[in-house]
mmCIF file of C-alpha atoms in Angstrom:
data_model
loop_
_atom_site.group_PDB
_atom_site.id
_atom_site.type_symbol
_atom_site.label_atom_id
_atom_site.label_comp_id
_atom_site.label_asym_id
_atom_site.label_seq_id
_atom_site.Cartn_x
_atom_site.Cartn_y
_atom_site.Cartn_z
ATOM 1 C CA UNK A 5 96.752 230.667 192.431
ATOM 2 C CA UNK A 6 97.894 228.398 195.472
ATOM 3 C CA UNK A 7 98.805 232.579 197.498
ATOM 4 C CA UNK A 8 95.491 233.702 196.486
ATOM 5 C CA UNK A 9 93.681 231.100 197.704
ATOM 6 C CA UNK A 10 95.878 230.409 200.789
ATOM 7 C CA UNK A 11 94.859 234.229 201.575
ATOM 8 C CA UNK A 12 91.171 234.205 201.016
ATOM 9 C CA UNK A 13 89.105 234.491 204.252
ATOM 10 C CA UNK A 14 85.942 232.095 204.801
ATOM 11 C CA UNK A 15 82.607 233.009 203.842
ATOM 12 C CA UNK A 16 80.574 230.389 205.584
ATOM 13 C CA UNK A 17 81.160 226.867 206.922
ATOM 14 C CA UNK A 18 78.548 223.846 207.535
ATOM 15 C CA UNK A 19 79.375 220.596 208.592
ATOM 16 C CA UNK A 20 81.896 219.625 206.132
ATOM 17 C CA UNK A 21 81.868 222.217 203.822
ATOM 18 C CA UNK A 22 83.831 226.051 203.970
ATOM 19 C CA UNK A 23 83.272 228.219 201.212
ATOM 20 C CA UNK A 24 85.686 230.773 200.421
ATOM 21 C CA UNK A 25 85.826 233.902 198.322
ATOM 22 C CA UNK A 26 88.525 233.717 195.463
ATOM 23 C CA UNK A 27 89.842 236.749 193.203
ATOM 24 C CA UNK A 28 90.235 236.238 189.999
ATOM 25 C CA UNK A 29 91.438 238.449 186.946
ATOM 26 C CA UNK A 30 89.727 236.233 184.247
ATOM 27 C CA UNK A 31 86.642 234.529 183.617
ATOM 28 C CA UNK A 32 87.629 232.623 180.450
ATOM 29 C CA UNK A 33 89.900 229.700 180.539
ATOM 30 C CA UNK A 34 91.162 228.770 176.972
ATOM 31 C CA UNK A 35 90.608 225.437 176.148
ATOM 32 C CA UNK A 36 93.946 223.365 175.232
ATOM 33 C CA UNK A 37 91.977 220.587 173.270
ATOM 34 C CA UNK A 38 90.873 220.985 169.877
ATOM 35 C CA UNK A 39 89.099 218.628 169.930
ATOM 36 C CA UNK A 40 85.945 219.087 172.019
ATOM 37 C CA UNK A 41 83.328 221.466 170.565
ATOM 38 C CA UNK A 42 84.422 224.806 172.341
ATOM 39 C CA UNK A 43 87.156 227.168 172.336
ATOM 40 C CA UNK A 44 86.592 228.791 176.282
ATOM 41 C CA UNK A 45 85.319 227.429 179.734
ATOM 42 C CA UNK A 46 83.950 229.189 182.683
ATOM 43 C CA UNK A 47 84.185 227.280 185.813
ATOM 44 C CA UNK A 48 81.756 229.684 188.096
ATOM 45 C CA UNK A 49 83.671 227.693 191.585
ATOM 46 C CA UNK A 50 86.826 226.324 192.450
ATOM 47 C CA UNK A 51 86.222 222.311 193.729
ATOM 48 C CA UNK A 52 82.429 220.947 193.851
ATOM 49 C CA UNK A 53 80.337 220.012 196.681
ATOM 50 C CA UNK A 54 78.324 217.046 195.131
ATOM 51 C CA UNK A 55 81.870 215.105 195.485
ATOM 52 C CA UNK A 56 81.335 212.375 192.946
ATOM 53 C CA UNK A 57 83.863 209.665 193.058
ATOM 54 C CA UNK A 58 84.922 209.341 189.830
ATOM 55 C CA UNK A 59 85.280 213.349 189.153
ATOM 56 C CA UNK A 60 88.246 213.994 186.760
ATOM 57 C CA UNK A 61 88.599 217.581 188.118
ATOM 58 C CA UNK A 62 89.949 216.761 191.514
ATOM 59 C CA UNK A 63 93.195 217.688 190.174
ATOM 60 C CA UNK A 64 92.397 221.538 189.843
ATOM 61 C CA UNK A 65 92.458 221.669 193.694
ATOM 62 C CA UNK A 66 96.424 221.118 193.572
ATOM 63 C CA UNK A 67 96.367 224.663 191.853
ATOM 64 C CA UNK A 68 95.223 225.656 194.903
ATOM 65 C CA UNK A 69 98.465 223.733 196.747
ATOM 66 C CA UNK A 70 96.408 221.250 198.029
ATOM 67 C CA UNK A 71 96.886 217.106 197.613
ATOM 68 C CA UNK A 72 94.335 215.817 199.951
ATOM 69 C CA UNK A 73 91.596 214.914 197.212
ATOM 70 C CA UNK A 74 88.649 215.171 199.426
ATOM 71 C CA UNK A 75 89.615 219.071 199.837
ATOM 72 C CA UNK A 76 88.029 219.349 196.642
ATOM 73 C CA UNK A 77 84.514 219.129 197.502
ATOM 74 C CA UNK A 78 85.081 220.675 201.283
ATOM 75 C CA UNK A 79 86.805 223.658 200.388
ATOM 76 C CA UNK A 80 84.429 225.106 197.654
ATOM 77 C CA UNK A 81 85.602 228.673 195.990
ATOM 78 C CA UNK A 82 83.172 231.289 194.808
ATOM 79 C CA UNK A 83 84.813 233.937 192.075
ATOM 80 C CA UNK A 84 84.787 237.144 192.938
ATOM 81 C CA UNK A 85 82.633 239.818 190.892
ATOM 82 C CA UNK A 86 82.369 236.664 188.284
ATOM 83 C CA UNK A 87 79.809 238.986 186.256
ATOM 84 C CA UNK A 88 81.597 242.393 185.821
ATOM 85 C CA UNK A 89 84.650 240.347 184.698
ATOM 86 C CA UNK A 90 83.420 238.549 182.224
ATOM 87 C CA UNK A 91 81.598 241.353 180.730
ATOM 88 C CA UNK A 92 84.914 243.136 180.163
ATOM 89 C CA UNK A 93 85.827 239.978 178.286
ATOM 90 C CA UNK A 94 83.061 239.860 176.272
ATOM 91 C CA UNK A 95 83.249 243.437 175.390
ATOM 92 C CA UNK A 96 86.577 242.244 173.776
ATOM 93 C CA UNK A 97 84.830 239.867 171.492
ATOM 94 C CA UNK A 98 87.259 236.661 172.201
ATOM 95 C CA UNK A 99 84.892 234.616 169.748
ATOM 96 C CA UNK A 100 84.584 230.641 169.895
ATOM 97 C CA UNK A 101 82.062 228.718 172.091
ATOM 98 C CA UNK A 102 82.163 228.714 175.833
ATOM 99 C CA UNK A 103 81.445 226.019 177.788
ATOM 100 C CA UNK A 104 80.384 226.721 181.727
ATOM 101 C CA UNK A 105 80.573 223.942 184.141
ATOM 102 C CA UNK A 106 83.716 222.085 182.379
ATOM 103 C CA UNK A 107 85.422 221.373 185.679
ATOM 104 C CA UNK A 108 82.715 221.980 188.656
ATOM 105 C CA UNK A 109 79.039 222.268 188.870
ATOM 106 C CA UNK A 110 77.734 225.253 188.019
ATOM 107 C CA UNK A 111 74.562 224.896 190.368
ATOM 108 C CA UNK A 112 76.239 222.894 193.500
ATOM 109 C CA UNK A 113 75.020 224.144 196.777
ATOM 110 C CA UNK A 114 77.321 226.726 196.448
ATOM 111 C CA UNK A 115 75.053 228.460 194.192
ATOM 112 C CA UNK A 116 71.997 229.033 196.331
ATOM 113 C CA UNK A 117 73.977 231.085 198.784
ATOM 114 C CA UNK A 118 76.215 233.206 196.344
ATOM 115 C CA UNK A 119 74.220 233.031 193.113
ATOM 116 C CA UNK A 120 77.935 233.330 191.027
ATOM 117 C CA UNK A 121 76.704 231.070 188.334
ATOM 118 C CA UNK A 122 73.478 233.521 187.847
ATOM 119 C CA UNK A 123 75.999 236.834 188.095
ATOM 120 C CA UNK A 124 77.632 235.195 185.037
ATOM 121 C CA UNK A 125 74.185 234.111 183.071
ATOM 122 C CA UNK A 126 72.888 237.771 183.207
ATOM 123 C CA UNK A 127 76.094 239.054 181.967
ATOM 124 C CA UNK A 128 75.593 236.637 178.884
ATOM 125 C CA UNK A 129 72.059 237.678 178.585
ATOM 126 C CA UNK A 130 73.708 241.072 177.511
ATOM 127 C CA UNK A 131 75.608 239.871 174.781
ATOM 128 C CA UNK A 132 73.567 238.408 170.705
ATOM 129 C CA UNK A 133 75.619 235.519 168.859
ATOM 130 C CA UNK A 134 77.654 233.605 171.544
ATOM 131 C CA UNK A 135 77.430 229.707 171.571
ATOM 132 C CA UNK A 136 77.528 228.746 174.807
ATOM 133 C CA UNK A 137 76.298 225.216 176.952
ATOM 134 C CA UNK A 138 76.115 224.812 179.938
ATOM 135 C CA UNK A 139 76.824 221.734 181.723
ATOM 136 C CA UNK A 140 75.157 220.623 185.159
ATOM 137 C CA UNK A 141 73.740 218.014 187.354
ATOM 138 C CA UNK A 142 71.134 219.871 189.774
ATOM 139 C CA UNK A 143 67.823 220.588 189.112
ATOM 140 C CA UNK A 144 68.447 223.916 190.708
ATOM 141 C CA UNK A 145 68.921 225.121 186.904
ATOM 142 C CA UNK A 146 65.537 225.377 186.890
ATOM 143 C CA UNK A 147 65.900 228.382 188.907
ATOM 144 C CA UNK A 148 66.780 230.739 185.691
ATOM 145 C CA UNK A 149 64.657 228.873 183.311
ATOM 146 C CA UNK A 150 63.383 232.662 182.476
ATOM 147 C CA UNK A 151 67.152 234.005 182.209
ATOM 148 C CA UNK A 152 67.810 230.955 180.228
ATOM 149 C CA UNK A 153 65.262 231.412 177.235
ATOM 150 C CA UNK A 154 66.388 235.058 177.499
ATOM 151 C CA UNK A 155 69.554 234.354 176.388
ATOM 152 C CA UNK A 156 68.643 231.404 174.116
ATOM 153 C CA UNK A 157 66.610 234.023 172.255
ATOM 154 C CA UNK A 158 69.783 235.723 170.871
ATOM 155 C CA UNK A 159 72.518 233.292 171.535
ATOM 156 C CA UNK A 160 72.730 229.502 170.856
ATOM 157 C CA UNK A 161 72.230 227.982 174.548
ATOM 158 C CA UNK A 162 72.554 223.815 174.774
ATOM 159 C CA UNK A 163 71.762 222.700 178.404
ATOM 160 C CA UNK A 164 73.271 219.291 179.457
ATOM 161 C CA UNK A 165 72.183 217.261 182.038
ATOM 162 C CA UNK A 166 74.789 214.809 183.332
ATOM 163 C CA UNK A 167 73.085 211.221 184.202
ATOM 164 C CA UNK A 168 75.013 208.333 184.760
ATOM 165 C CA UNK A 169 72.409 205.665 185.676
ATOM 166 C CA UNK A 170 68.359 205.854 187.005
ATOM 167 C CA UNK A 171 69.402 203.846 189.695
ATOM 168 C CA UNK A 172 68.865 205.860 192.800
ATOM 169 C CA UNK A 173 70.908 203.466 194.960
ATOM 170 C CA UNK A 174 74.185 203.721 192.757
ATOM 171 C CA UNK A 175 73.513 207.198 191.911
ATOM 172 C CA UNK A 176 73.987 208.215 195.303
ATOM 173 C CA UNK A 177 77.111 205.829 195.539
ATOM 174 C CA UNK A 178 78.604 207.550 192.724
ATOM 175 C CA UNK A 179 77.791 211.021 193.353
ATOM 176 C CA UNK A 180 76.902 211.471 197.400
ATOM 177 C CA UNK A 181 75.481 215.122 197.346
ATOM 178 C CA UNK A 182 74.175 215.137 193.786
ATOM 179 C CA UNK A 183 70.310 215.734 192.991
ATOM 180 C CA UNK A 184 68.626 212.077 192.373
ATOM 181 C CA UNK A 185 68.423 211.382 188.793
ATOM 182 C CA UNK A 186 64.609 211.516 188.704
ATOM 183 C CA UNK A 187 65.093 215.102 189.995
ATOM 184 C CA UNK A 188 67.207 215.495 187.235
ATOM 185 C CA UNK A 189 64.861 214.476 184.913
ATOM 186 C CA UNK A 190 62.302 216.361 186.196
ATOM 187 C CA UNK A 191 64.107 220.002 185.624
ATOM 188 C CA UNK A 192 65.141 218.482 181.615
ATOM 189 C CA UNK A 193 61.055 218.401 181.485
ATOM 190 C CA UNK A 194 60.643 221.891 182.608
ATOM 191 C CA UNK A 195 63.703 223.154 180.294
ATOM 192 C CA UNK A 196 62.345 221.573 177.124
ATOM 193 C CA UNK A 197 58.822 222.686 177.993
ATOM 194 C CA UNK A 198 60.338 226.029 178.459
ATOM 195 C CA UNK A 199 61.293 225.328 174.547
ATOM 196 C CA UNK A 200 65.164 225.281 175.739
ATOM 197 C CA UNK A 201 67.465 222.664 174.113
ATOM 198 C CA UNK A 202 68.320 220.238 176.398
ATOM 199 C CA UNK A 203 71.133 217.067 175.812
ATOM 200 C CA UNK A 204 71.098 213.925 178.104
ATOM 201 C CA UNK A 205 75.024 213.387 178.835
ATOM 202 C CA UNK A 206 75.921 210.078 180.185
ATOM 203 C CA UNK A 207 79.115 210.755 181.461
ATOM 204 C CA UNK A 208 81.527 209.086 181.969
ATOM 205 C CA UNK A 209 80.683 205.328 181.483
ATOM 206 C CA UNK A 210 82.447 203.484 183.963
ATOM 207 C CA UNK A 211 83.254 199.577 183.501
ATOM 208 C CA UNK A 212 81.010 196.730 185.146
ATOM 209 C CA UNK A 213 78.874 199.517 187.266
ATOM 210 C CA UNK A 214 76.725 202.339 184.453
ATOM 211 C CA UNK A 215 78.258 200.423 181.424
ATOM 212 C CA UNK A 216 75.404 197.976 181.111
ATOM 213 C CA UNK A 217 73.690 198.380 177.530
ATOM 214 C CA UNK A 218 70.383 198.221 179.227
ATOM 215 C CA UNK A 219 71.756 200.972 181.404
ATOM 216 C CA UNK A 220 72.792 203.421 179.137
ATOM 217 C CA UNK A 221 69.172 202.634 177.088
ATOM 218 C CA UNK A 222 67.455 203.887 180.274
ATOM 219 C CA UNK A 223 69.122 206.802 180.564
ATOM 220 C CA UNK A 224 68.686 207.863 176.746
ATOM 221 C CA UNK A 225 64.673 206.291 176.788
ATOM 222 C CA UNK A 226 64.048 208.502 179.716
ATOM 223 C CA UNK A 227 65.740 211.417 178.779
ATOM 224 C CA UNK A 228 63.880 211.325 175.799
ATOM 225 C CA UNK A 229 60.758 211.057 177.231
ATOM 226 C CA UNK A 230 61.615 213.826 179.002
ATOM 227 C CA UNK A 231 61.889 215.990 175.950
ATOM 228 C CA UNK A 232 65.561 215.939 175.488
ATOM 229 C CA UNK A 233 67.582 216.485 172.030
ATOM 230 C CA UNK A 234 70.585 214.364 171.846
ATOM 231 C CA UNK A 235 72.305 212.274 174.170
ATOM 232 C CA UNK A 236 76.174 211.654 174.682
ATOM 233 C CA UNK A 237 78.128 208.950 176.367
ATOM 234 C CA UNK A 238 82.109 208.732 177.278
ATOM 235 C CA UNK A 239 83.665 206.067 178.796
ATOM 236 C CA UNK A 240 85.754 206.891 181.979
ATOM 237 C CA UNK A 241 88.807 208.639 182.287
ATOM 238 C CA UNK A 242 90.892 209.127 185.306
ATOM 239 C CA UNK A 243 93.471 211.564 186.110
ATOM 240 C CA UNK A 244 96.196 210.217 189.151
ATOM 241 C CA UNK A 245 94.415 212.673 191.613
ATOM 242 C CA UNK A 246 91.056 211.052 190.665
ATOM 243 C CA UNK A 247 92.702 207.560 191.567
ATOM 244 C CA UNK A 248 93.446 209.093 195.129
ATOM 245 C CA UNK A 249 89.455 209.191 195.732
ATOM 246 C CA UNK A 250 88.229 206.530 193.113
ATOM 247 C CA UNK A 251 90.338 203.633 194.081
ATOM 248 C CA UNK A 252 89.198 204.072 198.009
ATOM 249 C CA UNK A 253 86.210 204.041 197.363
ATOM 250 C CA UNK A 254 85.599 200.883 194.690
ATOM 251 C CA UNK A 255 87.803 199.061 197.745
ATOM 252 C CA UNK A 256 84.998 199.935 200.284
ATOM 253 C CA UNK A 257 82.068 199.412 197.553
ATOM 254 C CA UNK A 258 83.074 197.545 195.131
ATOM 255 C CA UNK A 259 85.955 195.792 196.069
ATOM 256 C CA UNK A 260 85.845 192.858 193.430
ATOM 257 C CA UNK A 261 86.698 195.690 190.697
ATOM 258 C CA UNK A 262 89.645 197.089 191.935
ATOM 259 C CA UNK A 263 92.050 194.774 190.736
ATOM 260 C CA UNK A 264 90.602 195.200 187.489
ATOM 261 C CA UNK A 265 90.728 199.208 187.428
ATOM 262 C CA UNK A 266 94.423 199.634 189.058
ATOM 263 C CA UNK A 267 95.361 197.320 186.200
ATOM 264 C CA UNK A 268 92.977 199.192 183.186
ATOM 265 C CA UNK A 269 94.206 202.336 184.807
ATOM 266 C CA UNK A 270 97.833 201.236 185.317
ATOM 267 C CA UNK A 271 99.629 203.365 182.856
ATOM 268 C CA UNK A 272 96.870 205.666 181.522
ATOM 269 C CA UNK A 273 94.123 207.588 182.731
ATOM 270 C CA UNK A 274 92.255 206.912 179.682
ATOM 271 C CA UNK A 275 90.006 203.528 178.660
ATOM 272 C CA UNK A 276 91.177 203.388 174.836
ATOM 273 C CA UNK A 277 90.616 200.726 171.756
ATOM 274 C CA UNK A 278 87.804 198.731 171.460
ATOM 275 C CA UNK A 279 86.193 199.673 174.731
ATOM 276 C CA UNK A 280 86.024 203.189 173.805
ATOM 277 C CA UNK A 281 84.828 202.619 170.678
ATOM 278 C CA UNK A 282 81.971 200.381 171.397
ATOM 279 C CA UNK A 283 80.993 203.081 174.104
ATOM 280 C CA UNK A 284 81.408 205.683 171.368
ATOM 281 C CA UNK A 285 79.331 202.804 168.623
ATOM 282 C CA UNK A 286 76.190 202.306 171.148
ATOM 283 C CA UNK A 287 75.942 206.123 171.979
ATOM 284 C CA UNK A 288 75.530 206.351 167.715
ATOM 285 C CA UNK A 289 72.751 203.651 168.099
ATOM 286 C CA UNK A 290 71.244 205.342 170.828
ATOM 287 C CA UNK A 291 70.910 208.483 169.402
ATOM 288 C CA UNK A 292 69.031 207.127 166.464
ATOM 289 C CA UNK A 293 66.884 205.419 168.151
ATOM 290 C CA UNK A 294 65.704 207.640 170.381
ATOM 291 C CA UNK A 295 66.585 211.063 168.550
ATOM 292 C CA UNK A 296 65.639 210.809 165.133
ATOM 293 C CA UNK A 297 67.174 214.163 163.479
ATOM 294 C CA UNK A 298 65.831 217.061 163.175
ATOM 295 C CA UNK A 299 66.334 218.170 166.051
ATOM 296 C CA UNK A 300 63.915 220.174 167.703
ATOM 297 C CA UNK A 301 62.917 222.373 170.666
ATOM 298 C CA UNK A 302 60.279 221.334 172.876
ATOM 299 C CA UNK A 303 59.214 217.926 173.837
ATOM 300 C CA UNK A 304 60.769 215.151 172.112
ATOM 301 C CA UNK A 305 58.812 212.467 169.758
ATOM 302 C CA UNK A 306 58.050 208.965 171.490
ATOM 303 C CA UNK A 307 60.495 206.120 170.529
ATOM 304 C CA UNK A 308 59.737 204.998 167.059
ATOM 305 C CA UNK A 309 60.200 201.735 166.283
ATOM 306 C CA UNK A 310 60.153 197.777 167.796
ATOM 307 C CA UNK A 311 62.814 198.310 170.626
ATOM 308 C CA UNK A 312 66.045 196.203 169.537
ATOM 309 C CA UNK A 313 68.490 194.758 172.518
ATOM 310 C CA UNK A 314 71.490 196.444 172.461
ATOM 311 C CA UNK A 315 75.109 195.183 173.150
ATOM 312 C CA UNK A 316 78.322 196.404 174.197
ATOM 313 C CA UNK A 317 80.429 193.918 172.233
ATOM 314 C CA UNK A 318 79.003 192.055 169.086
ATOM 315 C CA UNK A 319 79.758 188.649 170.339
ATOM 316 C CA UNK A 320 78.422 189.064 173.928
ATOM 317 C CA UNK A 321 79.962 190.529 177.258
ATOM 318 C CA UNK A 322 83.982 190.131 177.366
ATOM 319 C CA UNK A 323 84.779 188.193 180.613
ATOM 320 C CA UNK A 324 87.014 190.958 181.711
ATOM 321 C CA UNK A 325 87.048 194.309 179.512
ATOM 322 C CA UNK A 326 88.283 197.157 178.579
ATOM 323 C CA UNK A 327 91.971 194.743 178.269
#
């Protein structure tokens, strides 16, 4: 992977940003957990231009034989003929739910100039039975709401929309080049209108900065209002090459947290025990709440209910959680 991509000529350049071409021989990357809900991914781009800080996937750039972390979201890959190879794999009928936009945004800026991630969408829209989501955090989906319902008509299609927080401010922190969450918001209006099923993923949760109850009830309150399904929250995980970006930057913005993280993050990249759990606990509380089951296309029903104050730990905030 590191020759191929060592030998792949520019596209384009802007001020930060190259873009490169990248053969490829597969579209479908088997998924080693079996745990999450899919058996295949399809990661339209190689690295991701919104450059969020806390992005687990900045190790897949050391595929490409480089270390520097901020190479992945300034040297962005586009996969070549994306489309005709992944209708070959189709044809082949590998079965099991596919995922798109597991490792990189499917509809970065990358997107409007090469259009892979809509090469790969009208291949789907060829194929009747496939599960397949689709994972994002521009509003540029709305783009192929029309290629969307077209393939929602034969296939199961779940849309997520990643939103950490509805602060604008931190938002932009977190993720520099990402779409502003109320732009976000905005295009999971249009989906569900478009009777699409849209989830509200609040991912990942990260300690003392989105992990707020009253943060994560935004987030699920709005994307309700917006007509979303379901909503999903994970507390953060990060992978040594994530560290090489995250840590910088919580010393520059945050610096009274980094003591904490080097030491939560020490020996694993995972947040485990009862901070996990209580993440996992108040995404459960959220959901019913705000998404009563069953769910259903189209705009979602208004919060039912007297709003109750929700809490991270039983007892109050821990001083100085996840330890």
């Amino acid at each position: 992977m590191a020759r191929l991509a060592a030998s792949s000529p520019p596209l384009a350049a802007k001020r930060k940003v190259t873009y490169f071409r990248l053969p490829v021989h597969a579209l479908l990357n088997r998924c080693p957990n079996p745990n999450l809900p899919f058996r295949w991914t399809i990661n339209p781009y190689r690295g991701c231009e919104f450059g969020c800080k806390y992005c687990y996937a900045r190790y897949t750039h050391e595929y490409l034989g480089f270390e520097d972390p901020a190479a992945f979201e300034e040297k962005i890959y586009s996969k070549a003929q994306a489309g005709e190879i992944l209708r070959r794999e189709l044809r082949r009928d590998p079965g099991g739910a596919i995922a798109i936009g597991a490792a990189t945004d499917p509809y970065q800026p990358a997107e409007r100039i090469y259009g892979t991630t809509r090469s790969i969408l009208e291949t789907i829209a060829e194929f009747r039975g496939l599960s397949v989501s689709l994972t994002t955090k521009s509003d540029l989906v709305m783009r192929d709401v029309a290629l969307l319902r077209e393939i929602a008509a034969d296939n199961h299609l779940q849309i997520n929309m990643t939103i950490v927080t509805l602060d604008p401010a931190l938002a932009r922190k977190l993720e520099p080049r990402a779409p502003r969450p109320d732009l976000r918001l905005a295009a999971v209006r249009a989906l569900s209108a478009a009777g699409l099923r849209v989830a509200i993923f609040s991912m990942p949760v990260l300690p003392f900065l989105t992990d707020a109850p009253a943060n994560l009830e935004a987030v699920a309150r709005a994307g309700a209002a917006a007509g979303a399904q379901t909503f999903a929250a994970n507390a953060l995980f990060l992978m040594p090459a994530s560290q090489k970006a995250f840590f910088p930057f919580l010393e520059e913005q945050f610096p009274h947290l980094v003591a904490r993280y080097r030491r939560w993050f020490r020996r694993d990249a995972y947040l485990r025990g009862d901070y996990a759990e209580r993440i996992h606990e108040l995404a459960q509380q959220l959901r019913k709440k705000y998404f009563p089951p069953p769910f259903t296309a189209g705009p979602a029903r208004a919060p039912f209910g007297r709003r109750q104050q929700l809490a991270l730990f039983p007892d109050g905030e821990a001083s100085d959680y996840p330890d």
